[in-house]
mmCIF file of C-alpha atoms in Angstrom:
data_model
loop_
_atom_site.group_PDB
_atom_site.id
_atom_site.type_symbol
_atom_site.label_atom_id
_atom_site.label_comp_id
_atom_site.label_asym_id
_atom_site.label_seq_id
_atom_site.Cartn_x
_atom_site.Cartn_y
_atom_site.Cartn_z
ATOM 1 C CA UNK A 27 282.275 155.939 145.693
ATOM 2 C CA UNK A 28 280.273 155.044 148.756
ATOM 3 C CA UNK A 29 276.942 152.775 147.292
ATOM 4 C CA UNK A 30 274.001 152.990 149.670
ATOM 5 C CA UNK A 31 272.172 149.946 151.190
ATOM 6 C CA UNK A 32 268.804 150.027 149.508
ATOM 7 C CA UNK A 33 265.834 148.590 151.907
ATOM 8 C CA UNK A 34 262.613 148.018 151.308
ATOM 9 C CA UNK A 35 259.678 150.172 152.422
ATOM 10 C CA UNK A 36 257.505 148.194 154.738
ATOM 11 C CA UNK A 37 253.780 149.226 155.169
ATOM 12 C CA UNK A 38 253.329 148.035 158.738
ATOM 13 C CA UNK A 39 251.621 149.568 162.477
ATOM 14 C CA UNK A 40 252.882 152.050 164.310
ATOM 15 C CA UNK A 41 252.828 151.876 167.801
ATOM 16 C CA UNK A 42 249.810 153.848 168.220
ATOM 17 C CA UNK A 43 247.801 152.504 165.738
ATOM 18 C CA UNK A 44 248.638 149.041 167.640
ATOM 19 C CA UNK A 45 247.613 150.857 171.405
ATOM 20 C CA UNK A 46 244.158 152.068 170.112
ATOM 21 C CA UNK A 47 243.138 148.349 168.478
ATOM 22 C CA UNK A 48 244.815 146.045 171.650
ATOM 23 C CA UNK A 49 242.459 149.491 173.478
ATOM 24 C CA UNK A 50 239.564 148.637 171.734
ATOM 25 C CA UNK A 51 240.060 145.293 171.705
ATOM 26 C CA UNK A 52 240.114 145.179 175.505
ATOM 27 C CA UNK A 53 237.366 146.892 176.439
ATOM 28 C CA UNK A 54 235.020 144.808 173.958
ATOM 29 C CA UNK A 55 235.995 141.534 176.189
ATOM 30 C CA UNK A 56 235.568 143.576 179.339
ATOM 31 C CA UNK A 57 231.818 144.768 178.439
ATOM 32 C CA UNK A 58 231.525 141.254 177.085
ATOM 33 C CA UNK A 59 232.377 139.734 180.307
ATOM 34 C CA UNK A 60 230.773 142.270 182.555
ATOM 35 C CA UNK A 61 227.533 141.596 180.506
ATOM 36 C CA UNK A 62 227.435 138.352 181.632
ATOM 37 C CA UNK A 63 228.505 138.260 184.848
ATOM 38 C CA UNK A 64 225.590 140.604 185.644
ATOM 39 C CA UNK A 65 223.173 138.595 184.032
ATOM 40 C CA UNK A 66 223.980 135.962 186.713
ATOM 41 C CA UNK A 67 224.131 138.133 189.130
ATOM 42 C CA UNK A 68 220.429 138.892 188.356
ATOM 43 C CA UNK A 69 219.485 134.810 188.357
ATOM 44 C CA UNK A 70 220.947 134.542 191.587
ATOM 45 C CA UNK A 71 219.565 137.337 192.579
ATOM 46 C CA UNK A 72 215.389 136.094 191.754
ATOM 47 C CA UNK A 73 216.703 132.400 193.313
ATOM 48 C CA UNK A 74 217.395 134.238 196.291
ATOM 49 C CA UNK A 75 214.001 136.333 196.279
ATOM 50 C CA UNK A 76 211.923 132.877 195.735
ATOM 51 C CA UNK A 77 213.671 131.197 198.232
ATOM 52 C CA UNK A 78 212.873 134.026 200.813
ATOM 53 C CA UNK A 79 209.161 134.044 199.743
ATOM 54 C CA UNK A 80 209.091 130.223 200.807
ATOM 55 C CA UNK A 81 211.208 131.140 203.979
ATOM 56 C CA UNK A 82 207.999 133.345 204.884
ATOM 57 C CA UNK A 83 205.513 130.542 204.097
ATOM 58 C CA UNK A 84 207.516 128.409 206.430
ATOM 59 C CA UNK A 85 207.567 131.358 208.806
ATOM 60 C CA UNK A 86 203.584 131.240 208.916
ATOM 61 C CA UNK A 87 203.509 127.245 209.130
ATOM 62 C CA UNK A 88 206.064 127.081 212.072
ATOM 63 C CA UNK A 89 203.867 129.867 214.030
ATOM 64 C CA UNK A 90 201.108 128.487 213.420
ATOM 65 C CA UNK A 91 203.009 125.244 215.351
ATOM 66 C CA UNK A 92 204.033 127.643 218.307
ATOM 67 C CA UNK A 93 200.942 129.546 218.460
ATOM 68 C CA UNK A 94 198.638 126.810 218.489
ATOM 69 C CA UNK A 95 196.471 128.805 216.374
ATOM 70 C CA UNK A 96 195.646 128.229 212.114
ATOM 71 C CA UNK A 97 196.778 130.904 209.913
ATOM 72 C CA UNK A 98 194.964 131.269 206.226
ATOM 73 C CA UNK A 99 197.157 132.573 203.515
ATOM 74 C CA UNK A 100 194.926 134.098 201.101
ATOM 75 C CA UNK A 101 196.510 134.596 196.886
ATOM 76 C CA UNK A 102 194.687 136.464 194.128
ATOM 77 C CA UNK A 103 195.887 135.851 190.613
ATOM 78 C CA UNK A 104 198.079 138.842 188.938
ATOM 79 C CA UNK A 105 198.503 140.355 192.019
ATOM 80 C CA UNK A 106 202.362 140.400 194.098
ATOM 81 C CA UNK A 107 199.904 140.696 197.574
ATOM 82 C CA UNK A 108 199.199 137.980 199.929
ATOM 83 C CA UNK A 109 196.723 138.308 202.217
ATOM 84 C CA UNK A 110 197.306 136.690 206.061
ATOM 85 C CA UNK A 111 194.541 135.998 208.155
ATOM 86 C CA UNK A 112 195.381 134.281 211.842
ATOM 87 C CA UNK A 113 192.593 132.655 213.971
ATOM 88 C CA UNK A 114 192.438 135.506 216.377
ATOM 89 C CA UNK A 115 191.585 137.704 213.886
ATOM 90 C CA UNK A 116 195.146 139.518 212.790
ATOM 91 C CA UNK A 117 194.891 140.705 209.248
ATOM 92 C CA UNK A 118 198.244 141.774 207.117
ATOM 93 C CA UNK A 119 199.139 141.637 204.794
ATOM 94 C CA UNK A 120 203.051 141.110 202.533
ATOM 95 C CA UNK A 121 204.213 141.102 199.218
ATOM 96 C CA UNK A 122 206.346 139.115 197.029
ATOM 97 C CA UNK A 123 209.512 141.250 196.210
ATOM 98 C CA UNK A 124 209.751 141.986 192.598
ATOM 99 C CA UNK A 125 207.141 139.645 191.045
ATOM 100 C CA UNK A 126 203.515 138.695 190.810
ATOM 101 C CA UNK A 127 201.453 135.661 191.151
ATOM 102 C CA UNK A 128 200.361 134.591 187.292
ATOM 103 C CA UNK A 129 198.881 131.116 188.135
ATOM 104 C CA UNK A 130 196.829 129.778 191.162
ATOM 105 C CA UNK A 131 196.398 125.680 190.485
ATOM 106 C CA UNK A 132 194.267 124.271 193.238
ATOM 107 C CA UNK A 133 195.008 126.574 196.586
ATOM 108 C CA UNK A 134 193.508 130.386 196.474
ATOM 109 C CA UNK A 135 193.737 129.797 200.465
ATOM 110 C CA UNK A 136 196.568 127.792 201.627
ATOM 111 C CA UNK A 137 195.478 127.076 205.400
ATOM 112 C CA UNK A 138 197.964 125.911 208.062
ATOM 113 C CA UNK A 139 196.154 123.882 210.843
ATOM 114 C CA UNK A 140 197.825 123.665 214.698
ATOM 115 C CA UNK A 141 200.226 120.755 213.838
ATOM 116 C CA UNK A 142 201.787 122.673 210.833
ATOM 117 C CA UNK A 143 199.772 120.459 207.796
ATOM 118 C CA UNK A 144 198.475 122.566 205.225
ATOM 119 C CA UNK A 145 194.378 121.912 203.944
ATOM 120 C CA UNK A 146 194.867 121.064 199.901
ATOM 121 C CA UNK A 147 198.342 120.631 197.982
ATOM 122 C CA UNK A 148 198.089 122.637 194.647
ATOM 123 C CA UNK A 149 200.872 125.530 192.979
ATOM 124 C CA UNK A 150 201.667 128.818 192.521
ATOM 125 C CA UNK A 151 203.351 130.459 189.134
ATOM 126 C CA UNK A 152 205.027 133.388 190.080
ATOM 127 C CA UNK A 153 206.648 135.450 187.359
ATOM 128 C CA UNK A 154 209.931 137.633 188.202
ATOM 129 C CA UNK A 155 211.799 140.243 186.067
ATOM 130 C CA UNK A 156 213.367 137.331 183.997
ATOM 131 C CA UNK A 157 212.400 133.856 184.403
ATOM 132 C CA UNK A 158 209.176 132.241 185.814
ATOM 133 C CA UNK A 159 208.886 130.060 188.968
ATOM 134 C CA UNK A 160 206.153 127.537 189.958
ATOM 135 C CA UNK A 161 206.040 127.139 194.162
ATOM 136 C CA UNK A 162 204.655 123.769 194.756
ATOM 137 C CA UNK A 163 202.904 123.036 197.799
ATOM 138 C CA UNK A 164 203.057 119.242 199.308
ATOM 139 C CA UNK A 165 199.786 117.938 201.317
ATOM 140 C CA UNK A 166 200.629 117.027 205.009
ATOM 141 C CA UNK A 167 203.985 118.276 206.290
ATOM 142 C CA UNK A 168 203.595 121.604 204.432
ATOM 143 C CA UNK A 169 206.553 121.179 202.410
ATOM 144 C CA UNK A 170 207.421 123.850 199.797
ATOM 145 C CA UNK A 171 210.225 123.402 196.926
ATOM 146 C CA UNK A 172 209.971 125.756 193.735
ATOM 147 C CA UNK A 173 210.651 125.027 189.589
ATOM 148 C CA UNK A 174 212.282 127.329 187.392
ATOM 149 C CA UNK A 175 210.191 127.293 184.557
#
């Protein structure tokens, strides 16, 4: 008589059951990850933006220095328009890319003189899609640095 081995009757995975949760598995980290790296993508992003805003500011101080001539930079609060009036009498006017002014704190016209000096120091709050930034402007020089608030 020929006995047969008797095994036991493991409940376990099969291979696809295993595919579709490492599948799943995977793409929650990726969407996870992606998420993120977006999101920083979007800080840098608004960084760049502000710094570009005070590259124009420096713009108008340094022709002001080559022109000989004072240029008045003229903000209104809750508006993304700045207003630029030159000596002469030019008139344009440029806005700040995706954002608005929220706060004016001392300067509603920021004047740059013949030597590059500005009139009054003072700040600007400027609010973007995610985070706030305050522009502060230095008496003398004209220097400009900005705060993430």
């Amino acid at each position: 008589m020929v006995r047969l081995l008797r095994t036991k009757q493991y409940s376990a995975f099969t291979l696809v059951e295993m595919m579709l949760v490492l599948f799943t598995i995977s793409v929650l980290l990726m969407t996870t990850l992606w998420s993120r790296s977006f999101m920083n993508v979007q800080m840098i992003n608004e960084e760049h933006e502000i710094k570009q805003f005070i590259t124009r500011l420096n713009y108008f101080k340094s022709k002001a220095i080559a022109s000989q001539r004072s240029i008045a930079l003229v903000f209104t609060n809750n508006s993304n328009v700045i207003q630029v009036v030159e000596e002469k009498g030019s008139k344009y006017k440029f806005k700040v890319p995706h954002g608005k002014i929220t706060n004016i704190a001392r300067i509603n016209t920021l004047n740059f003189n013949r030597e590059g000096n500005i009139n009054r120091f003072g700040s600007l709050t400027i609010a973007m899609n995610k985070a706030t930034y305050k522009i502060i402007l230095h008496i003398e020089k004209g220097r400009i640095r900005y705060v993430k608030i």
